[in-house]
PDB file of C-alpha atoms in Angstrom:
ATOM      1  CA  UNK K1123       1.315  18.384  -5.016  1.00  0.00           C
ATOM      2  CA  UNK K1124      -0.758  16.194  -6.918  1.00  0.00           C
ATOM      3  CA  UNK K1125      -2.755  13.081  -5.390  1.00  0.00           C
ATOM      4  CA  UNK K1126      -4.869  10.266  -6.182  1.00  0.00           C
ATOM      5  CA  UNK K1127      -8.080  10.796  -5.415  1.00  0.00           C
ATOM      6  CA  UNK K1128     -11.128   8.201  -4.267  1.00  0.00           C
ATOM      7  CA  UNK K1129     -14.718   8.668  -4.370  1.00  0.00           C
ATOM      8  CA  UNK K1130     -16.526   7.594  -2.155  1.00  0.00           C
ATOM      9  CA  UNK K1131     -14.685   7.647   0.937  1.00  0.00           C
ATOM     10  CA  UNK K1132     -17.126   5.474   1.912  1.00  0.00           C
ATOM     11  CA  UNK K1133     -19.606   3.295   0.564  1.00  0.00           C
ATOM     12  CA  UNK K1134     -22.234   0.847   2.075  1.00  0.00           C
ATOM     13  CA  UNK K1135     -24.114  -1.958  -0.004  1.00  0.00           C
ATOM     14  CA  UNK K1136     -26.284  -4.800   0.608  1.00  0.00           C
ATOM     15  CA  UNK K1137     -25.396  -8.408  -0.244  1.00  0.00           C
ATOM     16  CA  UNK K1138     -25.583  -9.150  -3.770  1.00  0.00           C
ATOM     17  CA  UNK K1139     -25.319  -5.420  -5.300  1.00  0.00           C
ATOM     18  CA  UNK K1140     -23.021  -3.435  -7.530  1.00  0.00           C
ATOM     19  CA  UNK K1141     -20.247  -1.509  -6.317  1.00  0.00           C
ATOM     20  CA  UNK K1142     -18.571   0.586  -8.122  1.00  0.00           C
ATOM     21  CA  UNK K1143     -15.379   2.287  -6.253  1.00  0.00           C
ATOM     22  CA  UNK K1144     -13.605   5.611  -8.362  1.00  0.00           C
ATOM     23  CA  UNK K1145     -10.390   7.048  -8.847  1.00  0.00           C
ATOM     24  CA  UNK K1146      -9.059   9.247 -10.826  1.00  0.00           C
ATOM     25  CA  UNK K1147      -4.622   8.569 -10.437  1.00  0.00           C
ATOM     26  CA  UNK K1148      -2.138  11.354 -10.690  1.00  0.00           C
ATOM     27  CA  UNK K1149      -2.599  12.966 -14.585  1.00  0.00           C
ATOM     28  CA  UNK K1150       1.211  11.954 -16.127  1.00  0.00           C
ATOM     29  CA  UNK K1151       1.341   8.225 -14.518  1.00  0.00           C
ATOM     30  CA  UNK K1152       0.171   5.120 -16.730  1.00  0.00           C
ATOM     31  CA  UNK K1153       0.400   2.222 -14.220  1.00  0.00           C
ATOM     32  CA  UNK K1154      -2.265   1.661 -12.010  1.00  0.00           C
ATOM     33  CA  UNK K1155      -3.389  -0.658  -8.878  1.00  0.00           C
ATOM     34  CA  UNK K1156      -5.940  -1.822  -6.230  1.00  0.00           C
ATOM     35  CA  UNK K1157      -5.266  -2.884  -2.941  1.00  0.00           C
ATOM     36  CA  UNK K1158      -7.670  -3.288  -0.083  1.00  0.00           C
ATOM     37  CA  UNK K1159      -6.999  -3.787   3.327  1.00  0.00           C
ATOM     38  CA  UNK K1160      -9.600  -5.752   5.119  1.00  0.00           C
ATOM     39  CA  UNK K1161     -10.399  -4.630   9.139  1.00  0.00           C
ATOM     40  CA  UNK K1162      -7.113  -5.926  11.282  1.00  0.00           C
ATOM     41  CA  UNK K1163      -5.476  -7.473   8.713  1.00  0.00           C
ATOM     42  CA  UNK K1164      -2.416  -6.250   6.032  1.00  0.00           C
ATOM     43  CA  UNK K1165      -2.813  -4.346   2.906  1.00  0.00           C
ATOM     44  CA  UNK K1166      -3.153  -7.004  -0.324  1.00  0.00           C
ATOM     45  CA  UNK K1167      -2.579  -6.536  -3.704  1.00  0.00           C
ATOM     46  CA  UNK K1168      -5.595  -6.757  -5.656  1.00  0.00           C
ATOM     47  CA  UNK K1169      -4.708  -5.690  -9.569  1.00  0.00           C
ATOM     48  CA  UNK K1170      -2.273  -3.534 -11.844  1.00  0.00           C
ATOM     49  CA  UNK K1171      -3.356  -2.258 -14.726  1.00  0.00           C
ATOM     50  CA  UNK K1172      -1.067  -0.972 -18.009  1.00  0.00           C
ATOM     51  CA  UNK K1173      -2.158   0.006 -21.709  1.00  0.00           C
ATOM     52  CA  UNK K1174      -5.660  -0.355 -21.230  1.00  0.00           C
ATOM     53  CA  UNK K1175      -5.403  -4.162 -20.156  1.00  0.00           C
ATOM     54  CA  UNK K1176      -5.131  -6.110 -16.327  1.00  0.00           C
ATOM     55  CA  UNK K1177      -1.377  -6.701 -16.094  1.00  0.00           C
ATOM     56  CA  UNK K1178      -1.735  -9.439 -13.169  1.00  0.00           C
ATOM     57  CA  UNK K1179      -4.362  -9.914 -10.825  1.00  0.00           C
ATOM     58  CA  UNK K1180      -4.613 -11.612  -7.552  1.00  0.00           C
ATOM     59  CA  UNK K1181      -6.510 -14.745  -6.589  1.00  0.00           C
ATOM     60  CA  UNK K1182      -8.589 -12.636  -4.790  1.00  0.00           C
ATOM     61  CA  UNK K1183      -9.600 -10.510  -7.771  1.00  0.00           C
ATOM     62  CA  UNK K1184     -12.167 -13.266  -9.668  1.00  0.00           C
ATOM     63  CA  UNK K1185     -14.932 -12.956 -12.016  1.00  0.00           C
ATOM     64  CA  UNK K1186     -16.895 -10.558  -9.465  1.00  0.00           C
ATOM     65  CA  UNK K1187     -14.203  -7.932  -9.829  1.00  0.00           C
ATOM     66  CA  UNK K1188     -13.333  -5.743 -12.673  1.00  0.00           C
ATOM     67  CA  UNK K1189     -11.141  -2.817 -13.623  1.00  0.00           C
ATOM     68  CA  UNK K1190     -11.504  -0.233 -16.024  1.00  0.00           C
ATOM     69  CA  UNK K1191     -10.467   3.028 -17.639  1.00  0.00           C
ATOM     70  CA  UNK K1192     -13.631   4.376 -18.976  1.00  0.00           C
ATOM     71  CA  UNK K1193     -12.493   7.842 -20.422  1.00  0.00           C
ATOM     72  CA  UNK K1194      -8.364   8.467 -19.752  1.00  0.00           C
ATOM     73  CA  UNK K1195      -8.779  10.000 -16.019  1.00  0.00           C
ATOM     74  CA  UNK K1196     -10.914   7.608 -14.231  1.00  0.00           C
ATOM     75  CA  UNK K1197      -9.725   3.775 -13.282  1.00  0.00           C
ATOM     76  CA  UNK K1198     -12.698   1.992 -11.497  1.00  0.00           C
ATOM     77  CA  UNK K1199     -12.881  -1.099  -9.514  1.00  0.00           C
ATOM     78  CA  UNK K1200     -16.304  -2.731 -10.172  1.00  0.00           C
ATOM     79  CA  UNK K1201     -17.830  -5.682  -7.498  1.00  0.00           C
ATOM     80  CA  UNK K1202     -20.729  -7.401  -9.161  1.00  0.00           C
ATOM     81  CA  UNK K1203     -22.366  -9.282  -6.978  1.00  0.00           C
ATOM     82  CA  UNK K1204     -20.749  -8.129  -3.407  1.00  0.00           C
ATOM     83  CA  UNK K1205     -20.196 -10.467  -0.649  1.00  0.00           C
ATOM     84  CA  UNK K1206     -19.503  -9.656   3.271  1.00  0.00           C
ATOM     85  CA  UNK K1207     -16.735 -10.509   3.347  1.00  0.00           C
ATOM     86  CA  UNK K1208     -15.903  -7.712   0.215  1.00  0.00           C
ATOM     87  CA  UNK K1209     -16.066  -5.505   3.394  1.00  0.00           C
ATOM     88  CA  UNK K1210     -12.883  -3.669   3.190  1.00  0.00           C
ATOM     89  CA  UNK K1211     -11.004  -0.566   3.053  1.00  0.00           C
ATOM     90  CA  UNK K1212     -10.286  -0.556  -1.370  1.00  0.00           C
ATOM     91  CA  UNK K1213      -6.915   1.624  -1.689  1.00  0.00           C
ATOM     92  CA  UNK K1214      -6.130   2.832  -5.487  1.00  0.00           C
ATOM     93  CA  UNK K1215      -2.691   3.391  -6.223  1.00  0.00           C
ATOM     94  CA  UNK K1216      -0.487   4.829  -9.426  1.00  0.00           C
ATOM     95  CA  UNK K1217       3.185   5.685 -10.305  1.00  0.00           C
ATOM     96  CA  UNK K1218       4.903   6.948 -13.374  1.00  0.00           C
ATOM     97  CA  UNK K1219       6.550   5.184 -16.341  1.00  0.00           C
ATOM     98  CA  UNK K1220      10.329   4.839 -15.611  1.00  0.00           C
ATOM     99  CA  UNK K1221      12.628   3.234 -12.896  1.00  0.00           C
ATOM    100  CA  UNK K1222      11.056   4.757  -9.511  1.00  0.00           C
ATOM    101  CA  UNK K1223       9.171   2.293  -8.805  1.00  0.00           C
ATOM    102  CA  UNK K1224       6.827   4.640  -6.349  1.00  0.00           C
ATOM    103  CA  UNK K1225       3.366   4.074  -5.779  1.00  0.00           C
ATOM    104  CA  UNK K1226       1.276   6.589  -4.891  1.00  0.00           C
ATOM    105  CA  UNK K1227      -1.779   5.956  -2.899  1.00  0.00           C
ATOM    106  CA  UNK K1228      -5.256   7.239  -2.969  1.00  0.00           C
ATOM    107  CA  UNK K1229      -7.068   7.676   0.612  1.00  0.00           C
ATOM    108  CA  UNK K1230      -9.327   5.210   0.361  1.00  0.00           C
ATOM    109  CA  UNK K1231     -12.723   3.679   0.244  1.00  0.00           C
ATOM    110  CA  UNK K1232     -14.196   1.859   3.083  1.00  0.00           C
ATOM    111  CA  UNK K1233     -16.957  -0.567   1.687  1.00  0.00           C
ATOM    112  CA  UNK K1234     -19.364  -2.165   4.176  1.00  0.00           C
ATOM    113  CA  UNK K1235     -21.627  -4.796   2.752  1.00  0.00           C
ATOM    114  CA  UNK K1236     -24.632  -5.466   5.189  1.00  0.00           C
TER     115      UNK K1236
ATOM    116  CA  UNK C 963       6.940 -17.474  -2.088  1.00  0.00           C
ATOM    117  CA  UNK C 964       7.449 -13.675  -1.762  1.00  0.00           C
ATOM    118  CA  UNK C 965       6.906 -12.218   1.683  1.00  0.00           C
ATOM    119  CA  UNK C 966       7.076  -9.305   3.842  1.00  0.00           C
ATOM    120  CA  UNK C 967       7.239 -10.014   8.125  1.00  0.00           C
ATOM    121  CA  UNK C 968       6.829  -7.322  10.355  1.00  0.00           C
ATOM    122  CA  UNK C 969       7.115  -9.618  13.726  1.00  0.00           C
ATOM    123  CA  UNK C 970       5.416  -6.590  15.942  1.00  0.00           C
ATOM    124  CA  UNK C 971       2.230  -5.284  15.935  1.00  0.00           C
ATOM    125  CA  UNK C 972       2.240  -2.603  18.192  1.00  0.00           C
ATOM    126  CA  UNK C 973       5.639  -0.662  19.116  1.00  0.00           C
ATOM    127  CA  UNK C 974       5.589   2.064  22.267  1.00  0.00           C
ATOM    128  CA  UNK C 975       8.154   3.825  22.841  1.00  0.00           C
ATOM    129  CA  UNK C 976       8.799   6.741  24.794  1.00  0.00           C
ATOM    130  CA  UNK C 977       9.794  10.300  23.533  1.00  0.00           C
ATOM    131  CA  UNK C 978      13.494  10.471  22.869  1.00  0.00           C
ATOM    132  CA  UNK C 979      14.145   6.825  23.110  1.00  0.00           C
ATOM    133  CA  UNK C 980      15.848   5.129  19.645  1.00  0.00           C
ATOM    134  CA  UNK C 981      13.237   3.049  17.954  1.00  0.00           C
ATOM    135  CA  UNK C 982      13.968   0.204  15.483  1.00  0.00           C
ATOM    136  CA  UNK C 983      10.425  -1.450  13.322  1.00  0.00           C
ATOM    137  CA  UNK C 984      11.885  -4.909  11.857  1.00  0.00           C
ATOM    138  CA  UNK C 985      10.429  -5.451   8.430  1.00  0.00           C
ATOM    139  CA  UNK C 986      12.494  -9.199   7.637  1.00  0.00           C
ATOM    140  CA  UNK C 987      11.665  -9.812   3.141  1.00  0.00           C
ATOM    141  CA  UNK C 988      11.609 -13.701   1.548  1.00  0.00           C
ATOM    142  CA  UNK C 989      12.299 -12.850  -1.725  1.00  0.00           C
ATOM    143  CA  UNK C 990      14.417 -14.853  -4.657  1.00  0.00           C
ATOM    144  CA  UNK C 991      15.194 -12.374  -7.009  1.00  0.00           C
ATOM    145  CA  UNK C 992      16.413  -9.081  -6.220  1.00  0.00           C
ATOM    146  CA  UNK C 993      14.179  -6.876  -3.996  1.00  0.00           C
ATOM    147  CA  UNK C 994      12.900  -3.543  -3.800  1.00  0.00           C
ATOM    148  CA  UNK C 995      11.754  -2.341  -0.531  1.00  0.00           C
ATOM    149  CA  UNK C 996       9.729   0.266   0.826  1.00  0.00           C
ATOM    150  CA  UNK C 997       8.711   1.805   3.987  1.00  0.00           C
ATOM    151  CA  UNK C 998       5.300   3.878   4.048  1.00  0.00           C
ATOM    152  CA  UNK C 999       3.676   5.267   6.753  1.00  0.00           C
ATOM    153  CA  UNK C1000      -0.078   5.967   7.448  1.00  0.00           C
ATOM    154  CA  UNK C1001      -0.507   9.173  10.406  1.00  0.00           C
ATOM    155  CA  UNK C1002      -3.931   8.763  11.834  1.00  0.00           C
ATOM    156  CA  UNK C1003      -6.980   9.134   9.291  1.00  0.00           C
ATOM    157  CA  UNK C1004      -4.144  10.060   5.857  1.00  0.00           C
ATOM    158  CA  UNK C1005      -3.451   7.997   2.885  1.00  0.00           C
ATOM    159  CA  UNK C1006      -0.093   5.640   3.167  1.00  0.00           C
ATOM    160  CA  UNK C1007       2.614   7.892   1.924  1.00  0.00           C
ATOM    161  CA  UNK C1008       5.925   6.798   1.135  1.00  0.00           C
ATOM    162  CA  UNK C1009       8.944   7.127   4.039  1.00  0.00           C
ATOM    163  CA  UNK C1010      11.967   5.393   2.621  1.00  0.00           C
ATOM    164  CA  UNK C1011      12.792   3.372  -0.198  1.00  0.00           C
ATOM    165  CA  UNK C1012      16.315   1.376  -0.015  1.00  0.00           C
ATOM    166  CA  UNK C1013      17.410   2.650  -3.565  1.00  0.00           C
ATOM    167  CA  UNK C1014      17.582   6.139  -2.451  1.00  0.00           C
ATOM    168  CA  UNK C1015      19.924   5.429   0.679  1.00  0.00           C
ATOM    169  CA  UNK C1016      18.297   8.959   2.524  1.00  0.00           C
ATOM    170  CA  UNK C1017      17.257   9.649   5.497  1.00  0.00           C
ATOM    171  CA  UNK C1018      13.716  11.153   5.189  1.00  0.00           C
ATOM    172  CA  UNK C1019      12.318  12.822   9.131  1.00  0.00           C
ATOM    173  CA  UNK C1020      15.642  11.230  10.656  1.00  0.00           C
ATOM    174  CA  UNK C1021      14.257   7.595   9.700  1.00  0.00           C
ATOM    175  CA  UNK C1022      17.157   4.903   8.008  1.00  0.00           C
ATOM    176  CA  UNK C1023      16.655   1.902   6.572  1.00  0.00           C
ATOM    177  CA  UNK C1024      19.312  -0.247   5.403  1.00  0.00           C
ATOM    178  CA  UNK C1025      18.938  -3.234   3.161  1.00  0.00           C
ATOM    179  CA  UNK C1026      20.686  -6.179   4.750  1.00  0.00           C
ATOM    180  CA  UNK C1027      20.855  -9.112   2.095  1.00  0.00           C
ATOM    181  CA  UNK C1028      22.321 -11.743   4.283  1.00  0.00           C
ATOM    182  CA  UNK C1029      19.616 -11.775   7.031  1.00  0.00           C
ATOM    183  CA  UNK C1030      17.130 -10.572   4.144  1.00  0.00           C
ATOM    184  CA  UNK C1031      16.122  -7.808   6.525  1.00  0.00           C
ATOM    185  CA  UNK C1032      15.180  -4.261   6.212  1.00  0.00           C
ATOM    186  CA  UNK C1033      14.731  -2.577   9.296  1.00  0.00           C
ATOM    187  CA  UNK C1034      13.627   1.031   9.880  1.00  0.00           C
ATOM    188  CA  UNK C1035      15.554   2.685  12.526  1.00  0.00           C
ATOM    189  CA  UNK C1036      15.553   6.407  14.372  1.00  0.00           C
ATOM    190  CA  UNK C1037      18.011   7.457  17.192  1.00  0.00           C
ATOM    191  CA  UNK C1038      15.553   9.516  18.737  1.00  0.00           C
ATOM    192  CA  UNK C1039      11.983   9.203  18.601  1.00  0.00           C
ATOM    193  CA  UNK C1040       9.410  12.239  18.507  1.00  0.00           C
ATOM    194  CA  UNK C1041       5.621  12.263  19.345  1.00  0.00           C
ATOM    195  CA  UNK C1042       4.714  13.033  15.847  1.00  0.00           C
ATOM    196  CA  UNK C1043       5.934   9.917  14.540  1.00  0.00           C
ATOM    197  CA  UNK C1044       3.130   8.089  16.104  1.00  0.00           C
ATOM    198  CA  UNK C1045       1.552   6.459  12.803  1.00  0.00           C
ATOM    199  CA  UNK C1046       1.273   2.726  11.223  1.00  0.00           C
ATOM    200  CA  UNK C1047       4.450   1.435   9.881  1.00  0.00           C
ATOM    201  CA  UNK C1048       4.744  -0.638   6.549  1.00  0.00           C
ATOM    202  CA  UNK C1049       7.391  -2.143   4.965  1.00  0.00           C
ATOM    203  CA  UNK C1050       6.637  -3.510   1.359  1.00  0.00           C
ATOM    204  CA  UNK C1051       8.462  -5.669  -0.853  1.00  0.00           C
ATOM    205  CA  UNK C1052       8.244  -4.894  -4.704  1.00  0.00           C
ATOM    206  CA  UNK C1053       8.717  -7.488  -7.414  1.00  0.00           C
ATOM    207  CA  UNK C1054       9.872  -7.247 -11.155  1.00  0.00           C
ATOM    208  CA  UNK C1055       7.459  -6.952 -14.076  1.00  0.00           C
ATOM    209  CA  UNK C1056       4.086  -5.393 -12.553  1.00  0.00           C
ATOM    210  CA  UNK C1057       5.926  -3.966  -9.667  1.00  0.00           C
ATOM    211  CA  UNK C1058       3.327  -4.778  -7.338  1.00  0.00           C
ATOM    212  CA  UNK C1059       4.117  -4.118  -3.796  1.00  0.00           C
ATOM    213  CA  UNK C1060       3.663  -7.296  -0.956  1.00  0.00           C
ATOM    214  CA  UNK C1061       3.071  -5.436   2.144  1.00  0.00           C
ATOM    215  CA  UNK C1062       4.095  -6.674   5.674  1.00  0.00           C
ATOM    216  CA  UNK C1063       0.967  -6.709   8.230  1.00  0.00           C
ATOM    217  CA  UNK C1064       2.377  -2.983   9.524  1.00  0.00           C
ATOM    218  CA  UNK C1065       3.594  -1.924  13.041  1.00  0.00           C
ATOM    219  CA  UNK C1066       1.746   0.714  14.937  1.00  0.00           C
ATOM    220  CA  UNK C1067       4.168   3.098  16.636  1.00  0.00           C
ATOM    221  CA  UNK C1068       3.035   4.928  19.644  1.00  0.00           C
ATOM    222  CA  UNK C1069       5.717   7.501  20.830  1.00  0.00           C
ATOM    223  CA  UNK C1070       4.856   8.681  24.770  1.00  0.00           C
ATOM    224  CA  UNK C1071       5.751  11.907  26.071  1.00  0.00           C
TER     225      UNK C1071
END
């Protein structure tokens, strides 16, 4: 069965660096998300993603975060500048044109900014 | 303002015994909900959605729009259901899902 995949499952960063968190969604599906869950607390939305282009964000996701789809397999969350409190488990998520409105979700990637 | 409650954090039950996770929605247009559930160190996976009306591992949900509820029920609980609980509300256009905080289920032998 096919799955959305993360890489890294973890990743650890100091204050101020890049991140750049990976995943490559499930091959036929053309909407895409990130969530992340931060320690003890629910699971938020983050972004969605359609056509190439953001189709809402969060007020979480500001000018420090960005999406892309750099070559048709790969959707990437990019932190710019990353903060502590960025620390958080960053859940990618995708489901299929159509009416099921099912959203498959990647494992993970915990991010711990030190 | 859409929202998802899950009152409980932590449900224990013991093996055998019903169990019922309460997952109340504030929604104004017409929800879609969800339950997923997250077994120890696995991605969320979807358990239920109230479209399909099944029963998926002997877990219901029903949609109840008058107390704007969607609890997830089972008559009789088994160890292996021991996992996080989340019920998620959907919305129209981007079909992002709001996510209650979750409800960790701990069946008991």
């Amino acid at each position: 069965e096919p799955e959305v995949t993360q890489t890294p499952s973890h990743q650890v960063t100091q204050m101020g660096q890049e991140v750049i968190l990976r995943c490559v969604p499930i091959s036929n599906h053309l909407y895409f998300y990130w969530y992340r869950q931060i320690l003890g607390q629910k699971v938020e939305f983050l972004v969605s993603f359609y056509n190439n282009e953001i189709s809402e964000k969060s007020e979480i996701f500001d000018d420090q975060f960005s999406v892309e789809r750099p070559d048709g397999s790969n959707f990437t969350l990019k932190i710019r500048s990353t903060k502590l409190e960025d620390s958080a488990m960053y859940f990618c998520a995708s489901r299929e044109q159509g009416l099921k409105n099912i959203q498959y979700f990647g494992a993970g990637t915990r991010l711990s900014v030190l | 303002a859409q929202r998802v409650t899950q009152p409980e954090k932590l449900l224990s039950v013991f093996k055998g015994a019903p169990v019922e996770l309460k997952c109340n929605y504030s929604y104004s247009g017409s929800p879609e909900l969800f339950w997923y559930v997250q077994y120890s160190r696995q991605r969320l996976q979807l358990l239920l959605r109230h479209i399909s009306r099944e029963s998926i591992k002997g877990f219901t949900a029903d949609l109840n729009k008058g107390e704007t509820s969607f609890h997830l029920k089972k008559p009789f609980a088994q160890e292996e259901d021991s996992a996080m609980y989340y019920c998620a509300l959907t919305t129209s256009g981007t079909y992002k899902y709001i996510f209650g905080t979750g409800t960790r289920l701990k069946v008991l032998a």
